[in-house]
Amino acid sequence: MANPEEHQPAKLPPPPKAASRRRKLIAAALILLLAGGGWYWYKHRTPAAGGANGSRGGPGGPGGPGGPGGQRSPVVVSTVAQRNMDVILNGLGNVTPVANVTVRAQVSGPLLKVLFKEGQMVKAGDVLAEIDPRPFQATLDQAVGTLARDRALLENARLDQRRYRTLLGQDSISSQQVDTQDALVRQYEGVVKTDQANVDSARLQLGYTRIIAPASGRIGLRQVDPGNIVSTSDTNGIALITQIQPIAVLYTIPEDNLPSVLKRLHAGETIPVQAWDRQARNRLAEGTLLTTDNQIDTTTGTVKLKAIFQNQDGLLFPNQFVNMRTKVDTIEDATVVPVAAIQRGQQGTFVYVVDDSSKVKVQVVALGPSDGERTVVTKGLQPGQRVVIDGADRLKEGMTVETVDPAARAAALVPASAPRGRGRRRDGGASGAAGASGVPGASGAHGEGRRHRDGASAAATDGGASAGAAAGAAPQRPQ
């Protein structure tokens, strides 16, 4: 009997059209999902971005400066001050010792002792090392013996000379014999002088076996160990002595600033200078300007200056790179603003001024001297005005901003390291204050802040701490 399963038709794969339709449905579902996610992100990002930059909507519109529902951009402001301002010339220099002396052996021989410690301070006349003195002592003894012999011969010749002169007076000998004796005495006198010079030379060579510090200062690393043969031809010598108290600094300033320096030098005034470290953060020493070079470097347009420092604490080290600040004048009752307030654009140099109604105005200014932290404004500002020193990258003419004092900003950064938790205040006012305190730090280095799930933005500060504080204080979007 035949198996009925053998007559059933075999199952065939679905037609190609069904598989193609399935792939299209999957692709459409993915596109819809991505579109929905993009729409959700754009909807919650756009209002925050518009409020931060002030570019979404026109003035008075949503997101615009001063408009209803617009978010004010927080900035750090500083008050324009009136004070005495020092005119400082900045330059780059290298620390140069007043004296650099290489201690060398002046005679050849085995080095017996090294009597100094590497890096110690030594004084001129200190014994630093000793060379074997025995060969030089023997030479001295030989010279002394020769001198004694020749002195005896000289004394004998002088006695004969006196006898011959007596006999000549008695007409007992000829004058020629007396003249010969006089020449012999003079010959012995010359020999004695030569012997005395040999003794002095031998004694000097013997003294050179004790190597003496030729100058006061800090001695460097030992270049040769005891037991080695040293000679006058050694290139490195035994050690290097560097005089560091006092110490000098050679630095350069632009040639345009030279007249102001020469004016005070020719008047006999003392020009104070300061040496700062490589990052210009720590002041190393204070000194005075000693002199200027006698010519200008035509390749760089700079002139070299030399300053002297007592360097009692030893912070200035030979060949150290330093930033130099030279005080050449003081401006009385100058209008002064922080350097961070100065902006530059197509209209030239300007600042953002915040009026009493917290509106921003672009004010073109003319600048004077600067000391690196503050700048003199010769035109465009009055004492008492408020200028933006942080957060200026988001500002435009006529914007309404929220001002933050530097002291308040520093106080707001203190709790930034506290852990985030449910116990924090989560109302809108608290989070807004935290965000306003932290935002200005992001003006130059970090740009716009992170975006949170509720659409609020918190800017990153220089250390990133305020961003963490703003993130912890921002209200969470309900799930």
Coordinates of C-alpha atoms in Angstrom, one line a residue:
M1 CA 0.0 0.0 0.0
A2 CA 1.4 3.4 -1.0
N3 CA 2.4 5.9 1.7
P4 CA 0.1 8.9 1.4
E5 CA 2.9 11.3 2.5
E6 CA 4.7 10.5 -0.7
H7 CA 2.0 12.1 -2.8
Q8 CA 1.9 15.4 -0.7
P9 CA 3.5 18.4 -2.6
A10 CA 6.8 19.7 -1.2
K11 CA 6.8 23.1 0.7
L12 CA 8.3 25.9 -1.5
P13 CA 10.1 29.0 -0.2
P14 CA 8.0 32.3 -0.2
P15 CA 8.1 34.1 -3.4
P16 CA 10.7 36.9 -3.9
K17 CA 8.0 39.6 -3.7
A18 CA 7.0 38.7 -0.1
A19 CA 10.6 38.8 1.1
S20 CA 11.1 42.2 -0.6
R21 CA 8.0 43.5 1.0
R22 CA 9.1 42.4 4.5
R23 CA 12.5 44.2 4.1
K24 CA 10.7 47.4 3.1
L25 CA 8.5 47.2 6.1
I26 CA 11.5 46.8 8.4
A27 CA 13.4 49.7 6.8
A28 CA 10.3 51.9 7.1
A29 CA 10.0 51.1 10.7
L30 CA 13.7 52.0 11.3
I31 CA 13.3 55.3 9.5
L32 CA 10.2 56.2 11.5
L33 CA 12.1 55.4 14.7
L34 CA 15.1 57.5 13.8
A35 CA 12.8 60.4 12.7
G36 CA 10.9 60.3 16.0
G37 CA 14.1 60.3 18.0
G38 CA 15.5 63.2 16.0
W39 CA 12.3 65.2 16.4
Y40 CA 12.3 64.5 20.1
W41 CA 16.0 65.7 20.4
Y42 CA 15.4 68.8 18.3
K43 CA 12.3 69.7 20.2
H44 CA 14.0 69.7 23.6
R45 CA 17.3 71.2 22.4
T46 CA 16.1 74.2 20.3
P47 CA 14.7 76.4 23.1
A48 CA 17.8 76.0 25.3
A49 CA 20.2 76.8 22.4
G50 CA 18.1 79.8 21.4
G51 CA 18.1 81.1 24.9
A52 CA 21.8 80.7 25.4
N53 CA 22.9 82.3 22.1
G54 CA 20.2 84.8 21.8
S55 CA 19.8 84.0 18.1
R56 CA 16.5 82.0 18.1
G57 CA 13.8 84.5 17.2
G58 CA 14.0 88.2 17.0
P59 CA 14.1 90.7 19.8
G60 CA 11.0 90.4 21.9
G61 CA 10.2 86.9 20.4
P62 CA 10.6 83.6 22.1
G63 CA 14.2 82.9 22.8
G64 CA 15.2 86.4 21.7
P65 CA 17.1 88.8 24.0
G66 CA 14.7 90.2 26.5
G67 CA 11.7 88.4 24.9
P68 CA 9.0 86.6 26.8
G69 CA 10.2 83.2 27.7
G70 CA 13.8 84.1 26.6
Q71 CA 16.6 82.9 28.8
R72 CA 19.0 85.6 29.9
S73 CA 22.7 84.8 29.2
P74 CA 24.7 84.9 32.5
V75 CA 28.0 86.8 32.4
V76 CA 30.7 87.8 34.9
V77 CA 31.2 91.6 35.1
S78 CA 33.8 93.8 36.6
T79 CA 33.6 97.5 37.5
V80 CA 35.9 100.0 35.7
A81 CA 38.4 101.3 38.3
Q82 CA 40.4 104.5 38.6
R83 CA 43.8 103.9 40.1
N84 CA 47.6 104.4 39.7
M85 CA 48.9 102.1 37.0
D86 CA 52.5 101.0 36.7
V87 CA 53.9 100.9 33.2
I88 CA 55.6 97.5 32.9
L89 CA 57.8 96.3 30.0
N90 CA 57.9 92.6 29.6
G91 CA 60.8 90.6 28.2
L92 CA 62.3 87.1 28.0
G93 CA 65.6 86.4 29.6
N94 CA 68.1 83.9 30.9
V95 CA 69.8 83.8 34.2
T96 CA 73.5 84.4 33.9
P97 CA 76.1 84.0 36.7
V98 CA 78.2 87.1 37.6
A99 CA 81.3 84.8 37.4
N100 CA 81.8 81.3 36.0
V101 CA 85.2 79.8 36.9
T102 CA 86.5 76.4 35.9
V103 CA 88.9 75.0 38.6
R104 CA 91.9 73.5 36.8
A105 CA 95.1 72.0 37.9
Q106 CA 98.1 74.3 37.3
V107 CA 100.7 71.5 37.7
S108 CA 100.6 67.9 36.6
G109 CA 100.6 65.0 39.0
P110 CA 98.4 62.4 40.8
L111 CA 95.3 63.8 42.5
L112 CA 95.5 62.7 46.2
K113 CA 92.5 64.4 47.8
V114 CA 89.2 66.1 46.9
L115 CA 88.2 68.3 49.8
F116 CA 84.8 69.7 48.6
K117 CA 81.3 68.3 48.4
E118 CA 79.5 68.6 45.1
G119 CA 77.0 71.4 45.2
Q120 CA 78.3 73.2 48.3
M121 CA 79.0 76.9 48.6
V122 CA 82.7 77.7 48.7
K123 CA 84.6 80.9 49.4
A124 CA 87.6 82.3 47.5
G125 CA 90.8 80.8 49.1
D126 CA 89.2 77.5 50.2
V127 CA 91.4 74.4 49.5
L128 CA 89.4 72.2 47.1
A129 CA 91.9 69.4 46.2
E130 CA 95.5 68.3 46.6
I131 CA 98.1 67.0 44.2
D132 CA 101.1 64.9 45.2
P133 CA 103.6 67.5 46.4
R134 CA 106.7 65.3 46.8
P135 CA 108.3 65.9 43.3
F136 CA 107.8 69.6 43.7
Q137 CA 109.2 69.6 47.2
A138 CA 112.3 67.9 45.9
T139 CA 112.8 70.5 43.2
L140 CA 112.4 73.3 45.7
D141 CA 115.0 71.7 48.0
Q142 CA 117.4 71.4 45.1
A143 CA 116.9 75.1 44.1
V144 CA 117.5 76.1 47.7
G145 CA 120.8 74.2 47.9
T146 CA 122.0 75.7 44.7
L147 CA 121.2 79.2 46.0
A148 CA 123.1 78.5 49.2
R149 CA 126.2 77.3 47.3
D150 CA 126.2 80.3 45.0
R151 CA 125.7 82.8 47.9
A152 CA 128.8 81.3 49.6
L153 CA 130.8 81.8 46.4
L154 CA 129.6 85.3 46.2
E155 CA 130.6 86.1 49.7
N156 CA 134.1 84.7 49.1
A157 CA 134.5 86.7 45.9
R158 CA 133.5 89.9 47.8
L159 CA 136.2 89.2 50.5
D160 CA 138.8 88.8 47.8
Q161 CA 137.6 92.0 46.2
R162 CA 138.2 93.9 49.5
R163 CA 141.7 92.4 49.8
Y164 CA 142.6 93.3 46.3
R165 CA 141.5 96.9 46.7
T166 CA 143.6 97.2 49.9
L167 CA 146.7 95.8 48.0
L168 CA 146.0 98.1 45.1
G169 CA 146.1 101.1 47.5
Q170 CA 149.5 99.9 48.7
D171 CA 150.6 99.5 45.0
S172 CA 151.2 95.8 45.6
I173 CA 149.1 94.5 42.7
S174 CA 148.0 95.7 39.3
S175 CA 144.7 97.3 38.7
Q176 CA 143.9 94.7 36.1
Q177 CA 143.7 92.0 38.8
V178 CA 141.3 94.2 40.8
D179 CA 139.0 94.7 37.8
T180 CA 138.9 90.9 37.2
Q181 CA 137.9 90.3 40.8
D182 CA 135.1 93.0 40.5
A183 CA 133.7 91.2 37.4
L184 CA 133.7 87.9 39.2
V185 CA 131.7 89.4 42.1
R186 CA 129.2 90.8 39.6
Q187 CA 129.0 87.4 38.0
Y188 CA 128.2 85.6 41.3
E189 CA 125.6 88.3 42.1
G190 CA 123.8 87.4 38.8
V191 CA 124.0 83.7 39.6
V192 CA 122.5 84.2 43.1
K193 CA 119.6 86.2 41.6
T194 CA 119.0 83.3 39.1
D195 CA 119.1 80.8 42.0
Q196 CA 116.6 82.9 44.0
A197 CA 114.2 83.0 41.0
N198 CA 114.5 79.2 40.8
V199 CA 113.7 78.9 44.4
D200 CA 110.6 81.1 44.1
S201 CA 109.4 79.2 41.0
A202 CA 109.8 75.9 42.8
R203 CA 108.0 77.2 45.8
L204 CA 105.2 78.5 43.6
Q205 CA 104.9 75.1 41.8
L206 CA 104.7 73.4 45.2
G207 CA 101.9 75.8 46.2
Y208 CA 99.9 74.8 43.1
T209 CA 99.7 71.3 44.4
R210 CA 97.0 72.7 46.8
I211 CA 94.1 73.7 44.4
I212 CA 92.5 76.8 45.8
A213 CA 89.0 78.2 45.0
P214 CA 89.6 81.3 42.8
A215 CA 86.1 82.7 43.5
S216 CA 83.2 82.4 45.8
G217 CA 80.1 80.6 44.7
R218 CA 78.4 77.2 44.3
I219 CA 80.6 74.4 43.1
G220 CA 79.3 71.9 40.6
L221 CA 79.8 68.2 40.0
R222 CA 83.3 66.7 40.4
Q223 CA 84.9 66.0 37.0
V224 CA 87.8 63.8 38.2
D225 CA 88.2 61.4 41.1
P226 CA 91.2 61.0 43.4
G227 CA 94.0 58.7 42.1
N228 CA 93.8 60.1 38.5
I229 CA 96.7 62.0 36.9
V230 CA 95.6 65.6 36.3
S231 CA 97.4 68.1 34.1
T232 CA 97.1 71.7 33.0
S233 CA 95.7 70.5 29.6
D234 CA 92.6 68.9 31.0
T235 CA 89.5 70.3 29.2
N236 CA 86.9 69.9 31.9
G237 CA 89.1 70.8 34.8
I238 CA 88.2 69.5 38.3
A239 CA 84.9 71.4 38.9
L240 CA 83.0 74.5 37.9
I241 CA 82.3 77.4 40.4
T242 CA 79.3 79.6 39.6
Q243 CA 78.8 82.8 41.5
I244 CA 75.0 83.0 42.2
Q245 CA 74.9 85.6 44.9
P246 CA 74.5 88.1 43.4
I247 CA 73.4 86.9 40.0
A248 CA 72.5 88.6 36.7
V249 CA 69.7 88.2 34.1
L250 CA 70.1 89.0 30.5
Y251 CA 66.9 89.8 28.7
T252 CA 65.5 91.7 25.7
I253 CA 62.9 94.4 25.1
P254 CA 61.6 95.9 21.8
E255 CA 63.7 98.8 20.6
D256 CA 60.6 101.1 20.7
N257 CA 60.7 100.9 24.5
L258 CA 64.4 101.7 24.8
P259 CA 63.9 105.6 25.1
S260 CA 61.8 105.2 28.3
V261 CA 64.5 103.0 29.8
L262 CA 67.4 105.2 28.8
K263 CA 65.6 108.3 30.1
R264 CA 65.5 107.0 33.7
L265 CA 69.0 105.5 33.5
H266 CA 70.6 108.7 32.3
A267 CA 68.8 110.5 35.1
G268 CA 70.4 108.2 37.6
E269 CA 67.2 106.6 38.8
T270 CA 66.9 103.1 40.0
I271 CA 64.7 101.0 37.8
P272 CA 63.1 98.0 39.6
V273 CA 62.8 94.7 37.8
Q274 CA 61.1 91.4 38.7
A275 CA 61.9 87.9 37.5
W276 CA 59.0 85.5 37.1
D277 CA 59.0 81.8 36.3
R278 CA 58.4 80.2 32.8
Q279 CA 54.6 80.3 33.2
A280 CA 54.7 83.9 34.6
R281 CA 52.8 82.7 37.7
N282 CA 55.3 82.9 40.5
R283 CA 57.6 85.8 41.2
L284 CA 61.1 84.5 41.8
A285 CA 63.1 87.6 42.7
E286 CA 63.3 91.4 42.7
G287 CA 66.3 93.4 41.6
T288 CA 67.4 96.5 39.7
L289 CA 68.4 97.2 36.1
L290 CA 72.1 97.4 35.8
T291 CA 72.7 98.5 32.2
T292 CA 71.8 98.2 28.5
D293 CA 73.8 96.8 25.6
N294 CA 75.5 99.3 23.3
Q295 CA 73.7 98.3 20.2
I296 CA 70.4 97.0 18.9
D297 CA 70.0 93.6 17.3
T298 CA 68.9 94.5 13.7
T299 CA 67.6 90.9 13.0
T300 CA 65.1 91.0 15.9
G301 CA 64.6 94.7 16.6
T302 CA 65.4 94.2 20.2
V303 CA 68.0 95.5 22.7
K304 CA 69.6 93.5 25.4
L305 CA 69.4 94.6 29.1
K306 CA 71.2 93.3 32.2
A307 CA 69.6 93.2 35.6
I308 CA 71.2 92.2 38.9
F309 CA 69.6 90.3 41.7
Q310 CA 70.9 89.5 45.2
N311 CA 69.3 86.0 45.0
Q312 CA 69.5 85.4 48.7
D313 CA 67.1 82.5 48.6
G314 CA 68.7 80.9 45.5
L315 CA 65.6 80.7 43.4
L316 CA 67.4 82.0 40.3
F317 CA 69.5 79.3 38.8
P318 CA 72.1 79.7 36.1
N319 CA 70.8 79.4 32.5
Q320 CA 67.2 79.4 33.9
F321 CA 64.5 80.8 31.6
V322 CA 62.6 83.7 33.2
N323 CA 60.0 86.3 32.3
M324 CA 61.1 89.8 33.2
R325 CA 59.0 92.8 34.1
T326 CA 60.6 96.2 34.2
K327 CA 58.8 99.1 35.8
V328 CA 59.5 102.3 33.8
D329 CA 56.7 104.7 34.9
T330 CA 53.5 105.1 36.9
I331 CA 50.3 106.6 35.4
E332 CA 48.3 108.6 38.0
D333 CA 44.5 108.1 38.2
A334 CA 44.3 105.9 35.2
T335 CA 41.1 104.2 34.0
V336 CA 41.8 100.5 34.3
V337 CA 39.9 97.3 33.3
P338 CA 40.9 93.7 33.4
V339 CA 42.6 92.3 30.3
A340 CA 39.8 89.7 30.0
A341 CA 37.4 92.4 29.2
I342 CA 39.2 93.5 26.0
Q343 CA 37.6 92.1 22.8
R344 CA 38.8 92.6 19.2
G345 CA 36.8 92.6 16.1
Q346 CA 36.2 94.4 12.8
Q347 CA 35.4 97.6 14.6
G348 CA 38.7 97.4 16.4
T349 CA 39.2 97.0 20.1
F350 CA 36.0 97.1 22.2
V351 CA 34.4 95.9 25.4
Y352 CA 30.9 94.9 26.3
V353 CA 29.3 97.4 28.7
V354 CA 26.3 96.4 30.9
D355 CA 24.1 99.3 31.9
D356 CA 21.7 99.5 34.9
S357 CA 19.0 97.7 33.0
S358 CA 21.3 94.8 32.3
K359 CA 21.5 95.5 28.6
V360 CA 24.7 95.0 26.7
K361 CA 26.3 97.7 24.7
V362 CA 29.4 97.4 22.4
Q363 CA 31.8 100.2 23.3
V364 CA 34.9 100.9 21.2
V365 CA 37.9 101.8 23.4
A366 CA 41.5 103.0 23.0
L367 CA 44.1 101.1 25.1
G368 CA 47.1 102.2 26.9
P369 CA 49.8 100.3 28.8
S370 CA 49.2 96.9 30.3
D371 CA 50.8 94.9 33.1
G372 CA 49.4 91.5 31.9
E373 CA 46.4 91.6 34.3
R374 CA 45.0 95.1 33.8
T375 CA 45.0 97.5 30.9
V376 CA 44.7 101.2 30.8
V377 CA 41.8 102.6 28.8
T378 CA 42.6 106.0 27.5
K379 CA 39.3 106.6 25.7
G380 CA 35.8 105.1 25.7
L381 CA 35.1 104.2 29.3
Q382 CA 34.4 106.0 32.6
P383 CA 35.1 104.7 36.1
G384 CA 32.2 102.9 37.7
Q385 CA 30.9 101.3 34.5
R386 CA 30.5 97.5 34.3
V387 CA 32.2 95.5 31.7
V388 CA 31.9 91.8 30.8
I389 CA 35.0 89.8 31.6
D390 CA 33.6 86.3 31.1
G391 CA 30.8 85.0 28.9
A392 CA 31.3 87.5 26.1
D393 CA 31.3 84.9 23.3
R394 CA 27.4 84.7 23.4
L395 CA 26.7 88.4 23.5
K396 CA 25.2 90.8 21.0
E397 CA 24.3 94.5 21.0
G398 CA 21.1 95.1 23.0
M399 CA 20.9 91.7 24.7
T400 CA 19.6 91.5 28.3
V401 CA 22.0 89.5 30.5
E402 CA 22.1 88.2 34.0
T403 CA 25.2 89.6 35.7
V404 CA 27.3 87.6 38.1
D405 CA 30.0 89.1 40.3
P406 CA 33.3 87.2 40.5
A407 CA 32.9 86.8 44.3
A408 CA 29.5 85.2 43.9
R409 CA 30.8 83.0 41.1
A410 CA 33.6 81.8 43.4
A411 CA 31.2 81.1 46.2
A412 CA 28.9 79.1 43.8
L413 CA 31.8 76.9 42.8
V414 CA 32.5 75.7 46.4
P415 CA 29.7 73.1 46.7
A416 CA 30.3 71.8 43.2
S417 CA 32.2 68.8 44.5
A418 CA 29.2 67.7 46.7
P419 CA 27.6 64.4 45.5
R420 CA 24.3 64.6 43.6
G421 CA 21.3 63.2 45.5
R422 CA 17.7 63.6 46.1
G423 CA 18.2 65.8 49.1
R424 CA 19.3 68.7 46.9
R425 CA 16.9 71.6 46.2
R426 CA 15.4 71.0 42.8
D427 CA 13.2 74.0 42.3
G428 CA 13.7 76.0 39.1
G429 CA 15.1 79.1 40.9
A430 CA 17.9 77.1 42.6
S431 CA 18.9 75.3 39.4
G432 CA 18.8 78.6 37.5
A433 CA 21.1 80.2 40.0
A434 CA 23.5 77.3 39.9
G435 CA 23.6 77.4 36.1
A436 CA 24.1 81.2 36.1
S437 CA 27.0 80.9 38.5
G438 CA 28.7 78.3 36.5
V439 CA 28.1 79.5 32.9
P440 CA 30.6 82.3 32.7
G441 CA 33.6 80.0 33.1
A442 CA 32.8 78.5 29.8
S443 CA 33.1 81.6 27.7
G444 CA 36.5 81.1 26.3
A445 CA 37.5 77.5 26.6
H446 CA 34.5 75.2 26.5
G447 CA 31.8 76.9 24.5
E448 CA 28.2 75.9 25.1
G449 CA 27.4 73.6 28.0
R450 CA 25.9 70.2 28.2
R451 CA 22.2 69.6 27.5
H452 CA 20.1 67.9 30.2
R453 CA 17.0 65.9 29.7
D454 CA 14.7 68.8 30.7
G455 CA 16.2 71.1 28.1
A456 CA 18.2 73.2 30.6
S457 CA 21.9 73.8 29.8
A458 CA 24.8 74.1 32.1
A459 CA 28.1 75.5 30.9
A460 CA 31.4 73.8 31.7
T461 CA 33.9 75.8 33.7
D462 CA 37.7 75.7 33.5
G463 CA 38.0 72.8 36.0
G464 CA 34.7 71.2 35.0
A465 CA 33.4 71.4 38.6
S466 CA 30.7 73.9 38.0
A467 CA 29.3 71.7 35.1
G468 CA 29.0 68.9 37.6
A469 CA 27.2 71.2 40.1
A470 CA 24.8 72.4 37.4
A471 CA 24.1 68.9 36.3
G472 CA 23.3 67.9 39.9
A473 CA 21.1 70.9 40.6
A474 CA 19.1 70.7 37.4
P475 CA 15.6 69.2 37.8
Q476 CA 15.1 65.7 36.4
R477 CA 12.5 65.2 33.7
P478 CA 9.6 63.1 35.0
Q479 CA 9.5 59.6 33.5

